[in-house]
PDB file of C-alpha atoms in Angstrom:
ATOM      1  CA  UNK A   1    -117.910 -24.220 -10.005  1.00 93.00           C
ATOM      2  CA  UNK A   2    -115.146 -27.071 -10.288  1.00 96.00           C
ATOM      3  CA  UNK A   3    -112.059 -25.042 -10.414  1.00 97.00           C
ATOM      4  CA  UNK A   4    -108.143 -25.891 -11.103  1.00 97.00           C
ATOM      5  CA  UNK A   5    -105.241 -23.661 -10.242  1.00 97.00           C
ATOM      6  CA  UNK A   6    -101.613 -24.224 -11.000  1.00 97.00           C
ATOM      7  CA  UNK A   7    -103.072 -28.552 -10.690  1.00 97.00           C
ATOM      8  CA  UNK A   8    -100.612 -30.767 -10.313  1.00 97.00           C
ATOM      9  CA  UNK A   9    -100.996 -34.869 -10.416  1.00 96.00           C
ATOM     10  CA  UNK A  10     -98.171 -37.628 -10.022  1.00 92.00           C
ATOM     11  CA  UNK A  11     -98.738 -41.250 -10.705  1.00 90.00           C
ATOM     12  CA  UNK A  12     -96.534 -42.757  -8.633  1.00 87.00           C
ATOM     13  CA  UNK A  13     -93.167 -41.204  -8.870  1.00 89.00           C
ATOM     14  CA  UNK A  14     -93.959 -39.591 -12.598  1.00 92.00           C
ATOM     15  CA  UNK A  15     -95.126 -36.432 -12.654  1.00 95.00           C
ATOM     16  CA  UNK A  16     -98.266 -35.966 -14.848  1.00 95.00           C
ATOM     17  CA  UNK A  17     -99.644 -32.955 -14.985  1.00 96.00           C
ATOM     18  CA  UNK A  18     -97.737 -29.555 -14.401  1.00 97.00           C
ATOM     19  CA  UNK A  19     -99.632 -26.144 -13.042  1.00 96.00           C
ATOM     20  CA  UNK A  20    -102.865 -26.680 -15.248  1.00 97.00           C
ATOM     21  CA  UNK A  21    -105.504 -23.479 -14.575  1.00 97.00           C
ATOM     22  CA  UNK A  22    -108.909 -23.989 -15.726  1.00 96.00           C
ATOM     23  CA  UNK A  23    -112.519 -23.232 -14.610  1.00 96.00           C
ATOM     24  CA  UNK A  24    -115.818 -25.486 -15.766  1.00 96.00           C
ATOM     25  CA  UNK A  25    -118.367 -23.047 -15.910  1.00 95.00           C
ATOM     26  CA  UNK A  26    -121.844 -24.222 -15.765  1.00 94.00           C
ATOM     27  CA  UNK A  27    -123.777 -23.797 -19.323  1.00 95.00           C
ATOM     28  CA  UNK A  28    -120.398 -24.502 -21.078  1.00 96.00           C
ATOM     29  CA  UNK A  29    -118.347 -27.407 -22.578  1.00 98.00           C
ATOM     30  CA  UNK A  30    -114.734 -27.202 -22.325  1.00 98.00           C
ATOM     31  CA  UNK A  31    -113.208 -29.747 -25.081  1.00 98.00           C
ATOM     32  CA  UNK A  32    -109.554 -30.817 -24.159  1.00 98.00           C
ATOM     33  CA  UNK A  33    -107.263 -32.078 -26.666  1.00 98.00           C
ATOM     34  CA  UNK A  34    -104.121 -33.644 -26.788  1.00 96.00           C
ATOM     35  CA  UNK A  35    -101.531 -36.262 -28.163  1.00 95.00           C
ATOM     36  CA  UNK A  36    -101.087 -39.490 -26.451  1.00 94.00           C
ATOM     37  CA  UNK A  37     -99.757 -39.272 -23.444  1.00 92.00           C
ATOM     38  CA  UNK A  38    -100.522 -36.020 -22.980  1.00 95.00           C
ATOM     39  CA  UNK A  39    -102.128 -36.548 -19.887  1.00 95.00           C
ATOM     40  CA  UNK A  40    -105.737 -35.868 -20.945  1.00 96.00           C
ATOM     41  CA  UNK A  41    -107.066 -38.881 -18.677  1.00 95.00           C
ATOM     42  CA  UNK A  42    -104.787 -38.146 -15.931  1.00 96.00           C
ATOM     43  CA  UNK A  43    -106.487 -34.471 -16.098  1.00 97.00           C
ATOM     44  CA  UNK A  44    -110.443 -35.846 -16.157  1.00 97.00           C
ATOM     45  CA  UNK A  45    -109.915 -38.769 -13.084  1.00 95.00           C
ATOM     46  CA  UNK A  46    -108.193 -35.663 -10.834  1.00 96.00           C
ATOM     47  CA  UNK A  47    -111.121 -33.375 -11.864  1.00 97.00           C
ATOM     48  CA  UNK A  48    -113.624 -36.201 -11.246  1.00 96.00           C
ATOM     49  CA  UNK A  49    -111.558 -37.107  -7.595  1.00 94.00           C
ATOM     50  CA  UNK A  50    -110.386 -40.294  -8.387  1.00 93.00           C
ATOM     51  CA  UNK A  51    -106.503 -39.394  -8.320  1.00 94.00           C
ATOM     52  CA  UNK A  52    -105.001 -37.082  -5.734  1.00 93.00           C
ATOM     53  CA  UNK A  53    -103.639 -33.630  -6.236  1.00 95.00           C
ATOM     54  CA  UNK A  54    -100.054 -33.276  -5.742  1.00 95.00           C
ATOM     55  CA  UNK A  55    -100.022 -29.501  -6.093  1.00 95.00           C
ATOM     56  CA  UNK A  56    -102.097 -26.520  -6.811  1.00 96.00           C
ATOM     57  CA  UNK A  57    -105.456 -26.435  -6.071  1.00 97.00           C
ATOM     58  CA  UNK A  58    -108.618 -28.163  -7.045  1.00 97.00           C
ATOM     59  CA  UNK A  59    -111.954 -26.369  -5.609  1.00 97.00           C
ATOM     60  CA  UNK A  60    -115.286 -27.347  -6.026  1.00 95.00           C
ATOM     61  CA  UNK A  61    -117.944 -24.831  -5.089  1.00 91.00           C
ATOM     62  CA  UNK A  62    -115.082 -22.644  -3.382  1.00 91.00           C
ATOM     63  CA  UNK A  63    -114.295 -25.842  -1.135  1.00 94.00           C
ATOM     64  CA  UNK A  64    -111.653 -28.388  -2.042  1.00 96.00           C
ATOM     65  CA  UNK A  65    -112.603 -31.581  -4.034  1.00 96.00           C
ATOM     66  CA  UNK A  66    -110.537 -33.999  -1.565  1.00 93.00           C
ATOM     67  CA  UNK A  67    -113.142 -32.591   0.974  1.00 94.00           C
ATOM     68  CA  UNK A  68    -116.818 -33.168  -0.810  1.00 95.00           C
ATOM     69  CA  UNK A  69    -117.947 -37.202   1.029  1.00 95.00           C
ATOM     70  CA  UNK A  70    -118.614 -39.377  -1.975  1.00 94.00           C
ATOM     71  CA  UNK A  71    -122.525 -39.241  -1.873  1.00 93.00           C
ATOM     72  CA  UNK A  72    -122.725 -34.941  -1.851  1.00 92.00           C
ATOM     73  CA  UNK A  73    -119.722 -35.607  -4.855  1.00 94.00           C
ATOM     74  CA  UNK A  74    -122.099 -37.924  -6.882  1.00 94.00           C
ATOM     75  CA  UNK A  75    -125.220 -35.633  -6.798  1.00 92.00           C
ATOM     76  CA  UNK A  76    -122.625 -33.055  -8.092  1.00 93.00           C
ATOM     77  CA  UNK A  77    -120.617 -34.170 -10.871  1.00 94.00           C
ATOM     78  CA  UNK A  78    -120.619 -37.606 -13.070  1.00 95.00           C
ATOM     79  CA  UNK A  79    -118.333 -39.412 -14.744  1.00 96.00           C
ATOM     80  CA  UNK A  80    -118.036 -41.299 -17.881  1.00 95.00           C
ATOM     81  CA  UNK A  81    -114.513 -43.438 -18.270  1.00 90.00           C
ATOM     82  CA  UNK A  82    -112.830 -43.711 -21.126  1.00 84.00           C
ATOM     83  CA  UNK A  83    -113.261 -48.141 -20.958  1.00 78.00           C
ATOM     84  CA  UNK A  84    -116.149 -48.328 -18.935  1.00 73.00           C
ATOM     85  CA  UNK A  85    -116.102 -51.992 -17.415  1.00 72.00           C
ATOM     86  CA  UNK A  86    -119.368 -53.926 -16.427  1.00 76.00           C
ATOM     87  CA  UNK A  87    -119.023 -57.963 -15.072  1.00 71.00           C
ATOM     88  CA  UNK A  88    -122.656 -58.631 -14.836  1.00 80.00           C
ATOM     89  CA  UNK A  89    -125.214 -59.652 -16.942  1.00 87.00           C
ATOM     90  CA  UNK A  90    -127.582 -56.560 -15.773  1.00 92.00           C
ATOM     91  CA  UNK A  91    -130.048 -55.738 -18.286  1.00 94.00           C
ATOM     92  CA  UNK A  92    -129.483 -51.960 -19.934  1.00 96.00           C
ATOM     93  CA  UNK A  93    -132.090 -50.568 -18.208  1.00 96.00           C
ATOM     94  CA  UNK A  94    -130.369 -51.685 -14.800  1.00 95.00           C
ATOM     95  CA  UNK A  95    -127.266 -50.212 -16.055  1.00 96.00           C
ATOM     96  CA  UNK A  96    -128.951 -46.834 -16.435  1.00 96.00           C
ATOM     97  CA  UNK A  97    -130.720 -46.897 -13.199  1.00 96.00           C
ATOM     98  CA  UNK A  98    -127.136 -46.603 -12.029  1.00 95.00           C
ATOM     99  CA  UNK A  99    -126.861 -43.257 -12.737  1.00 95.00           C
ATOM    100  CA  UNK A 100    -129.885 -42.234 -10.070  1.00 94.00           C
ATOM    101  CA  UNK A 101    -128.146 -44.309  -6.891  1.00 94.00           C
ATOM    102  CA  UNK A 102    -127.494 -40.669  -5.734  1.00 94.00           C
ATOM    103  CA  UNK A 103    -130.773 -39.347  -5.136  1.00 93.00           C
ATOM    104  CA  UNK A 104    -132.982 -41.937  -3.537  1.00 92.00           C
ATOM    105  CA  UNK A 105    -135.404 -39.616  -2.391  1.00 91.00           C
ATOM    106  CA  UNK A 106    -136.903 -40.297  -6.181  1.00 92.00           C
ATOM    107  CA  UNK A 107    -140.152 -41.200  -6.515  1.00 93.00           C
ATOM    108  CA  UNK A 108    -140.810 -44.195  -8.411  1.00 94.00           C
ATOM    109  CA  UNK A 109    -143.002 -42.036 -10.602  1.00 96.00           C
ATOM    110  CA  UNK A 110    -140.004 -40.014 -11.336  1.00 93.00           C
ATOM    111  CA  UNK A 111    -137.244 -42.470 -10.807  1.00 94.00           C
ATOM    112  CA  UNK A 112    -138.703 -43.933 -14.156  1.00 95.00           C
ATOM    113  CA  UNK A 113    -139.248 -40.479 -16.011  1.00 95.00           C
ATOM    114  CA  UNK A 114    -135.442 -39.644 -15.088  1.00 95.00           C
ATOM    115  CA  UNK A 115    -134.491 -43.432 -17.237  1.00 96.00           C
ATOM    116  CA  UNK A 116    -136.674 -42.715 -19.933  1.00 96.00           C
ATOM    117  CA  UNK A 117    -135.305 -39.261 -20.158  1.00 96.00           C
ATOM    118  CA  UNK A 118    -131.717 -39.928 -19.994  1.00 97.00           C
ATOM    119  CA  UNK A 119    -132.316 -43.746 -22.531  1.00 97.00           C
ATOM    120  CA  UNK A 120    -133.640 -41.010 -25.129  1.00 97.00           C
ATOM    121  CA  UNK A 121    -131.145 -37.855 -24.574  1.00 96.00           C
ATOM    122  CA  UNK A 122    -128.486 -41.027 -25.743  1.00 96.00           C
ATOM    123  CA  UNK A 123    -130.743 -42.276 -28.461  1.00 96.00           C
ATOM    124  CA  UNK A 124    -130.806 -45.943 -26.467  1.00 96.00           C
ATOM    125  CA  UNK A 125    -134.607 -46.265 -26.080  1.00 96.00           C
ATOM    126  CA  UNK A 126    -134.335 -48.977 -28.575  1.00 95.00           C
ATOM    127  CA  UNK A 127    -131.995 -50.996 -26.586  1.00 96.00           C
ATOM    128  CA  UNK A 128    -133.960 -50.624 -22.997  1.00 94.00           C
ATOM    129  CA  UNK A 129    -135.044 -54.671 -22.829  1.00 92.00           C
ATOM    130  CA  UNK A 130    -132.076 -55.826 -24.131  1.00 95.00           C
ATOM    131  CA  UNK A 131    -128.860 -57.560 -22.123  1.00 94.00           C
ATOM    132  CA  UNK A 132    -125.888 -55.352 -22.023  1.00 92.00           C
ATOM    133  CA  UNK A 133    -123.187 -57.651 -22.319  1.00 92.00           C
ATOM    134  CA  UNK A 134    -125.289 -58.585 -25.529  1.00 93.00           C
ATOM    135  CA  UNK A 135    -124.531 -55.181 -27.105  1.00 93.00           C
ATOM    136  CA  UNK A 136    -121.947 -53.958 -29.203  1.00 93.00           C
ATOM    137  CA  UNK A 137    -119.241 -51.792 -28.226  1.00 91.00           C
ATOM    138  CA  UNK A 138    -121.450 -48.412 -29.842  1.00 93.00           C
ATOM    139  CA  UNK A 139    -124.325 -49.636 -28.195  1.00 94.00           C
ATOM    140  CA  UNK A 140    -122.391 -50.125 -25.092  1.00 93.00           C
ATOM    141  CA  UNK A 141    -121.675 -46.630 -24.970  1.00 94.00           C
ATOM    142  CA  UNK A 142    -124.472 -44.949 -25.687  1.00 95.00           C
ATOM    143  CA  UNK A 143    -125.879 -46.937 -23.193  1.00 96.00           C
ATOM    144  CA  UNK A 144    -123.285 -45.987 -20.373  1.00 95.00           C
ATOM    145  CA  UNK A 145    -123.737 -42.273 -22.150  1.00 96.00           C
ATOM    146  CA  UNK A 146    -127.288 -42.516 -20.494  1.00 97.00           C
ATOM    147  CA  UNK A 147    -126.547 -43.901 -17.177  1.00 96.00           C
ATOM    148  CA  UNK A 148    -124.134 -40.833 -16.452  1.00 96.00           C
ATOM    149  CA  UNK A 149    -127.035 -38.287 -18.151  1.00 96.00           C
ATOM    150  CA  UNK A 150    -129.140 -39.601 -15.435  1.00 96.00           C
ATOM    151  CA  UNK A 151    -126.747 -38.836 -12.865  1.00 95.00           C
ATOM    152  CA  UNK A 152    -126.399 -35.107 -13.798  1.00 93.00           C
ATOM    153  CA  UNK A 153    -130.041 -34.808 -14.746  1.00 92.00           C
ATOM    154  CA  UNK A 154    -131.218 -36.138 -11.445  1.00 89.00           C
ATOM    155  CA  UNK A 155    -129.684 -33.360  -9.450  1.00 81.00           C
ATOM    156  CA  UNK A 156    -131.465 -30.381 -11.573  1.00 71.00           C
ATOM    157  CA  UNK A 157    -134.213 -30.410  -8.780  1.00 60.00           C
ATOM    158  CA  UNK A 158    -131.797 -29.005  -6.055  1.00 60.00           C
ATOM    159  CA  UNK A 159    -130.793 -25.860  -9.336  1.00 68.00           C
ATOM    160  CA  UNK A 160    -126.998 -26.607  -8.126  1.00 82.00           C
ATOM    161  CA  UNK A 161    -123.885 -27.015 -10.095  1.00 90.00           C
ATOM    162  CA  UNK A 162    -123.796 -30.045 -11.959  1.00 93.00           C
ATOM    163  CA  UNK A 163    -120.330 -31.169 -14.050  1.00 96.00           C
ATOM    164  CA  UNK A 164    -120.469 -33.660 -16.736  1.00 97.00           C
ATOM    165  CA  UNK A 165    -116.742 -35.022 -17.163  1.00 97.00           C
ATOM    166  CA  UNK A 166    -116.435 -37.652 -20.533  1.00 97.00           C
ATOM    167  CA  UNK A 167    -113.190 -38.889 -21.740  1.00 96.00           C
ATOM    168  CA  UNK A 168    -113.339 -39.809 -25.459  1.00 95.00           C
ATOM    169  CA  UNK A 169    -116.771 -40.644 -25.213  1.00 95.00           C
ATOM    170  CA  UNK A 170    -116.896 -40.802 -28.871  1.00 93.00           C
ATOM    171  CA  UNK A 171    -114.520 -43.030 -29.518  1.00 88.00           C
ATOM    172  CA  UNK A 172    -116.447 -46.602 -30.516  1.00 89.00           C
ATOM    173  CA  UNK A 173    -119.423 -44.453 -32.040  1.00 93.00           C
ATOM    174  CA  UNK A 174    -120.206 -44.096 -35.505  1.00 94.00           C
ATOM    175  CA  UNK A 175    -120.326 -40.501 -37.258  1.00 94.00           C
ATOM    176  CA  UNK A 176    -124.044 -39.908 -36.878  1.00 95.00           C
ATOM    177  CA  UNK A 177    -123.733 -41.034 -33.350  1.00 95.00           C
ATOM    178  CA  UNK A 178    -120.736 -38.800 -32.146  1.00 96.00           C
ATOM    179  CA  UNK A 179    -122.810 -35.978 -33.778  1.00 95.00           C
ATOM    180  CA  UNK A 180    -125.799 -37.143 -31.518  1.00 96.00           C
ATOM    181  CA  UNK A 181    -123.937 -37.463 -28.089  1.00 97.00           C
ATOM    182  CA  UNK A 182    -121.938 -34.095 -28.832  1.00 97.00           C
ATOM    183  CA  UNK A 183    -124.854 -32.376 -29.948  1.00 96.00           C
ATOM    184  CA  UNK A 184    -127.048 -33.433 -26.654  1.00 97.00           C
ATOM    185  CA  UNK A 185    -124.051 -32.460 -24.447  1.00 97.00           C
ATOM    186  CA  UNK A 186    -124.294 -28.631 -26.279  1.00 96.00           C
ATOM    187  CA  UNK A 187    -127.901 -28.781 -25.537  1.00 96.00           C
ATOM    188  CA  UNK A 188    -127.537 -29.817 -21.877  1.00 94.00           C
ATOM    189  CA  UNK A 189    -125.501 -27.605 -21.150  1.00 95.00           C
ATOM    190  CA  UNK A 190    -127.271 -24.912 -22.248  1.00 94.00           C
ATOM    191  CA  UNK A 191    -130.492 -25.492 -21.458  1.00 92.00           C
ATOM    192  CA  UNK A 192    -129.744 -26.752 -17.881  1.00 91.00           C
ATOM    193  CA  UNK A 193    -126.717 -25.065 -17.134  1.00 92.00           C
ATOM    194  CA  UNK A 194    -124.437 -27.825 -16.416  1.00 95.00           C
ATOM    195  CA  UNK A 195    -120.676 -27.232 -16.901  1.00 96.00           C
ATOM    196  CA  UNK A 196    -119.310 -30.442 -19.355  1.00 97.00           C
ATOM    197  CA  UNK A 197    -115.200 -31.354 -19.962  1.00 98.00           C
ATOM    198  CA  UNK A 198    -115.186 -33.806 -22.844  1.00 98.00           C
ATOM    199  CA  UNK A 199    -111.807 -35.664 -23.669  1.00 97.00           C
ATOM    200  CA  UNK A 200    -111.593 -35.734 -27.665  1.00 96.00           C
ATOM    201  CA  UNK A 201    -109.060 -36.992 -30.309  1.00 94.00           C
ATOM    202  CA  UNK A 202    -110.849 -35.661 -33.278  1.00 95.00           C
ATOM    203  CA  UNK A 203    -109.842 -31.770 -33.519  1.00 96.00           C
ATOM    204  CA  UNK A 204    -112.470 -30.258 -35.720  1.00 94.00           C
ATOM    205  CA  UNK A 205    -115.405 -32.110 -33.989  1.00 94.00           C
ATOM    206  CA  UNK A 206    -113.866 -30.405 -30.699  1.00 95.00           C
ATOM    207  CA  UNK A 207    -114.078 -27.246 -32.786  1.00 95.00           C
ATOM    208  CA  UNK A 208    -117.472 -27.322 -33.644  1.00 94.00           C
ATOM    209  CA  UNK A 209    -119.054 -28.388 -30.288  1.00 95.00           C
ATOM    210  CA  UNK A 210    -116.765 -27.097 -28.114  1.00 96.00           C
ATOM    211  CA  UNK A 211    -117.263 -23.487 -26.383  1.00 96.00           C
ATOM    212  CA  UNK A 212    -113.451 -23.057 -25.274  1.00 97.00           C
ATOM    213  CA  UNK A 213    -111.117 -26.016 -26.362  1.00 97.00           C
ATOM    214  CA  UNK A 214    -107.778 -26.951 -23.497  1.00 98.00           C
ATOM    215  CA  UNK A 215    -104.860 -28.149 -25.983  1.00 97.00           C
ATOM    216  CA  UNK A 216    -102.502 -30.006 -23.421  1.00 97.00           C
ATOM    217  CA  UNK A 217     -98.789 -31.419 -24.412  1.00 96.00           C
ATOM    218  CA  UNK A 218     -96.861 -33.344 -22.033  1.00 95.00           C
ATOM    219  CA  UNK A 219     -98.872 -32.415 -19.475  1.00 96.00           C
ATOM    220  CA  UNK A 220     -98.828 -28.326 -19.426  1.00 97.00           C
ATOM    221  CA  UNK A 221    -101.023 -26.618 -20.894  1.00 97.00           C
ATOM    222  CA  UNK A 222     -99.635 -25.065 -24.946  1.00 97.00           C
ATOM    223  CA  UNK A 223    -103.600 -22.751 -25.659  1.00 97.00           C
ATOM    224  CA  UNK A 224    -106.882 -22.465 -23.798  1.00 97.00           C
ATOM    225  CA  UNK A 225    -109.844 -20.053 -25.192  1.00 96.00           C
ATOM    226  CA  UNK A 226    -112.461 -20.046 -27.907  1.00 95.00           C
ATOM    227  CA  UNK A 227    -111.530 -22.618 -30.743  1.00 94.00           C
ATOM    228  CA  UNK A 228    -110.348 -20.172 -33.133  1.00 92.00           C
ATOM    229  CA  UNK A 229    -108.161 -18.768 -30.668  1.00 94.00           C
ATOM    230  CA  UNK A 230    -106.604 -22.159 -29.934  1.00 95.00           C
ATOM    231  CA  UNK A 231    -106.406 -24.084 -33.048  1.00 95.00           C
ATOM    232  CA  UNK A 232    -103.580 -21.991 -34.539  1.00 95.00           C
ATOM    233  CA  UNK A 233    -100.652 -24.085 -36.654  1.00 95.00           C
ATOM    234  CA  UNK A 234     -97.916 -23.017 -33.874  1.00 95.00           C
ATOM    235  CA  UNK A 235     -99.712 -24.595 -31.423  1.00 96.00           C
ATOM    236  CA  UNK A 236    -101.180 -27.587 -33.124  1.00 96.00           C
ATOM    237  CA  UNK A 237     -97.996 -28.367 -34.473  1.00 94.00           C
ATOM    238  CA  UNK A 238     -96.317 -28.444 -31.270  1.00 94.00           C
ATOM    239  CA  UNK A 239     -99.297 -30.632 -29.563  1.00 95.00           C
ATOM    240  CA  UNK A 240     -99.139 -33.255 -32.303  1.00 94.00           C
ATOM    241  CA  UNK A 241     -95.837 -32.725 -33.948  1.00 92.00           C
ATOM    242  CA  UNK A 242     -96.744 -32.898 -37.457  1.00 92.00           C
ATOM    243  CA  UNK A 243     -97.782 -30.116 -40.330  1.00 93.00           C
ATOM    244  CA  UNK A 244    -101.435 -28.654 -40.425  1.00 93.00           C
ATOM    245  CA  UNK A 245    -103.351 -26.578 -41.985  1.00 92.00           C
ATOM    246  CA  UNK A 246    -106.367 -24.041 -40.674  1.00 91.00           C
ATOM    247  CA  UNK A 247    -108.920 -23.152 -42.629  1.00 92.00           C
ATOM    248  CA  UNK A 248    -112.142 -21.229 -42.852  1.00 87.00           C
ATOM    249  CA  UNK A 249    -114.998 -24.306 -42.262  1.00 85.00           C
ATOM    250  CA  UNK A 250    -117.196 -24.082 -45.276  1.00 85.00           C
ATOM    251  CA  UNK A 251    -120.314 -25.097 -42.893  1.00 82.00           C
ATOM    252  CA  UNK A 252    -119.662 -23.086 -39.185  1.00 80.00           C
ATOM    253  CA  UNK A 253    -118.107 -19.961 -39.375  1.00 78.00           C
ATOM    254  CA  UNK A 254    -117.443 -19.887 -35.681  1.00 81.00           C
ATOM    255  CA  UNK A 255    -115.298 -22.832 -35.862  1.00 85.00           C
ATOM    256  CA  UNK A 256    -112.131 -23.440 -38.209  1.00 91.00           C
ATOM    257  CA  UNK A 257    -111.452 -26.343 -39.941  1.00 93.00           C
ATOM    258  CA  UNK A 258    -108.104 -28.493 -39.305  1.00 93.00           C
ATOM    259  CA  UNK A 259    -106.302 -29.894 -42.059  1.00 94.00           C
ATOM    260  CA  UNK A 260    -103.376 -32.752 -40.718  1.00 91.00           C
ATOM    261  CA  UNK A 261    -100.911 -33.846 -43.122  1.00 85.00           C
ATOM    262  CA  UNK A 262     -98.488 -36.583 -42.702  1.00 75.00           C
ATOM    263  CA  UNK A 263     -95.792 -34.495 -44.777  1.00 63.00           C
ATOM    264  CA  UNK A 264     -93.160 -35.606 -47.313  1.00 55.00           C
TER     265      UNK A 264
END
C-alpha cells in the first residue's frame, strides 16, 4: 500500500503541503479536491516520487518511497501528469507502448495484447495508426490515458500492488469522455484491485466515482471519508470560499449533488 503520514513537501523555500495522512488502498479510488493552489499537484508528484518529502512519512509497501530504484517503482505505480508533454512525432501506438518499458520480459504475443487492451480500456482504438502530434488535445489524452493503463495493467501478472495516480485527467475531455475514463478507472480498480488517486476540479463527478473524496485547502487537509461525509457546506465553503448548496442527487443515492453559487 502507498501510504502518507503527517506528509510534508516544500518547493523551494515555500512550504506546500502540511501533515497530510492518507492511505491508497488497492480496489479503491481516492478523488482529491481542491481550489487552486491548494496543492493538489504538489500532493500527486510527492505520492508518485517526483518531489521530495520534507516531513512525515511516505511508505510504499511498508518501505519508504525515496527507497524503491526507479525500475521496481515503475512496475508499481504510474503516473499520468496533469500537461503531459511529447516532442516527437511517434505514432500513438508508440506512445502507448510506453507504458510497458517496465516489464520487458513481455512476450511479443502479449506485449501487443497489453496495447490493444489498454488503446480500448481509453476508447483510443480508433486513433492507433494515427500521428500523435496530429491529434487534438481530447484525443491526446485519451491517448496518454492508455499508455499509463498499460503501465498498471502490465504488472497484474506478478498479483502486487499497483497505484494509478491522475491529476485532472479529465480536464480537455468532453462529457461522454470524462464519464468513460472515470468509469474505466471504477472498474479497474475493482476488478483488478489497483488503488487509483485522481486529481479533479469538478465536485459532483468526484462524488459519483469516487469511493472516499480528500478535500485539501492551502495545503492541509479540511475532510477525508466517503463523499457524503465530505461534501458538507462548512467544508466546501471553506475549500472554495463561496456559497453551496447539497442536495439529494436525483440519479445516485450514494452520492450528493453540489450546487455552487456565485452569490449576490
Amino acid at each position: 500500500m502507498l501510504s502518507a503520514h503527517q506528509l510534508g513537501c516544500r518547493r523551494g523555500a515555500r512550504q506546500i503541503l502540511f501533515g497530510i495522512d492518507l492511505e491508497l488502498r488497492a480496489g479503491e479510488v481516492l478523488g482529491v479536491l481542491g481550489a487552486n493552489g491548494a496543492g493538489k499537484t504538489t500532493l500527486l508528484a510527492t505520492l508518485a516520487g517526483e518531489l521530495p518529502v520534507s516531513s512525515g512519512r511516505l511508505e510504499l509497501g511498508g518501505r519508504a518511497l525515496s527507497g524503491w530504484e526507479p525500475p521496481a517503482l515503475a512496475r508499481r505505480r504510474a503516473v499520468l501528469p496533469q500537461s503531459p508533454s511529447l516532442g516527437f512525432d511517434l505514432s500513438v501506438r508508440d506512445v502507448v507502448a510506453m507504458g510497458a518499458y517496465p516489464f520487458p520480459e513481455l512476450t511479443p504475443a502479449a506485449h501487443e495484447a497489453l496495447l490493444r487492451e489498454a488503446l480500448q480500456q481509453a476508447d483510443a482504438t480508433g486513433l492507433a495508426e494515427r500521428r500523435y502530434p496530429g491529434l487534438s488535445g481530447g484525443e491526446q489524452q485519451r491517448v496518454q490515458f492508455a499508455r499509463v493503463l498499460a503501465q498498471v495493467l502490465g504488472a497484474r501478472a506478478a498479483g502486487e500492488y499497483r497505484v494509478l495516480l491522475l491529476d485532472e485527467p479529465t480536464s480537455s475531455l468532453d462529457p461522454r469522455h470524462q464519464l468513460l475514463l472515470l468509469r474505466t478507472v471504477q472498474a479497474l480498480a475493482r476488478a483488478q484491485g489497483i488503488a487509483a488517486l485522481v486529481v479533479l476540479h469538478d465536485v459532483n463527478l468526484a462524488a459519483q466515482w469516487c469511493d472516499r473524496l480528500l478535500l485539501l485547502a492551502r495545503g492541509r487537509t479540511v475532510a477525508q471519508g466517503m463523499p457524503a461525509e465530505v461534501l458538507t457546506p462548512q467544508s466546501l465553503e471553506q475549500v472554495y470560499d463561496m456559497p453551496v448548496q447539497v442536495l439529494p442527487h436525483p440519479l445516485h443515492t450514494r452520492a450528493p449533488l453540489v450546487v455552487f453559487s456565485a452569490g449576490t
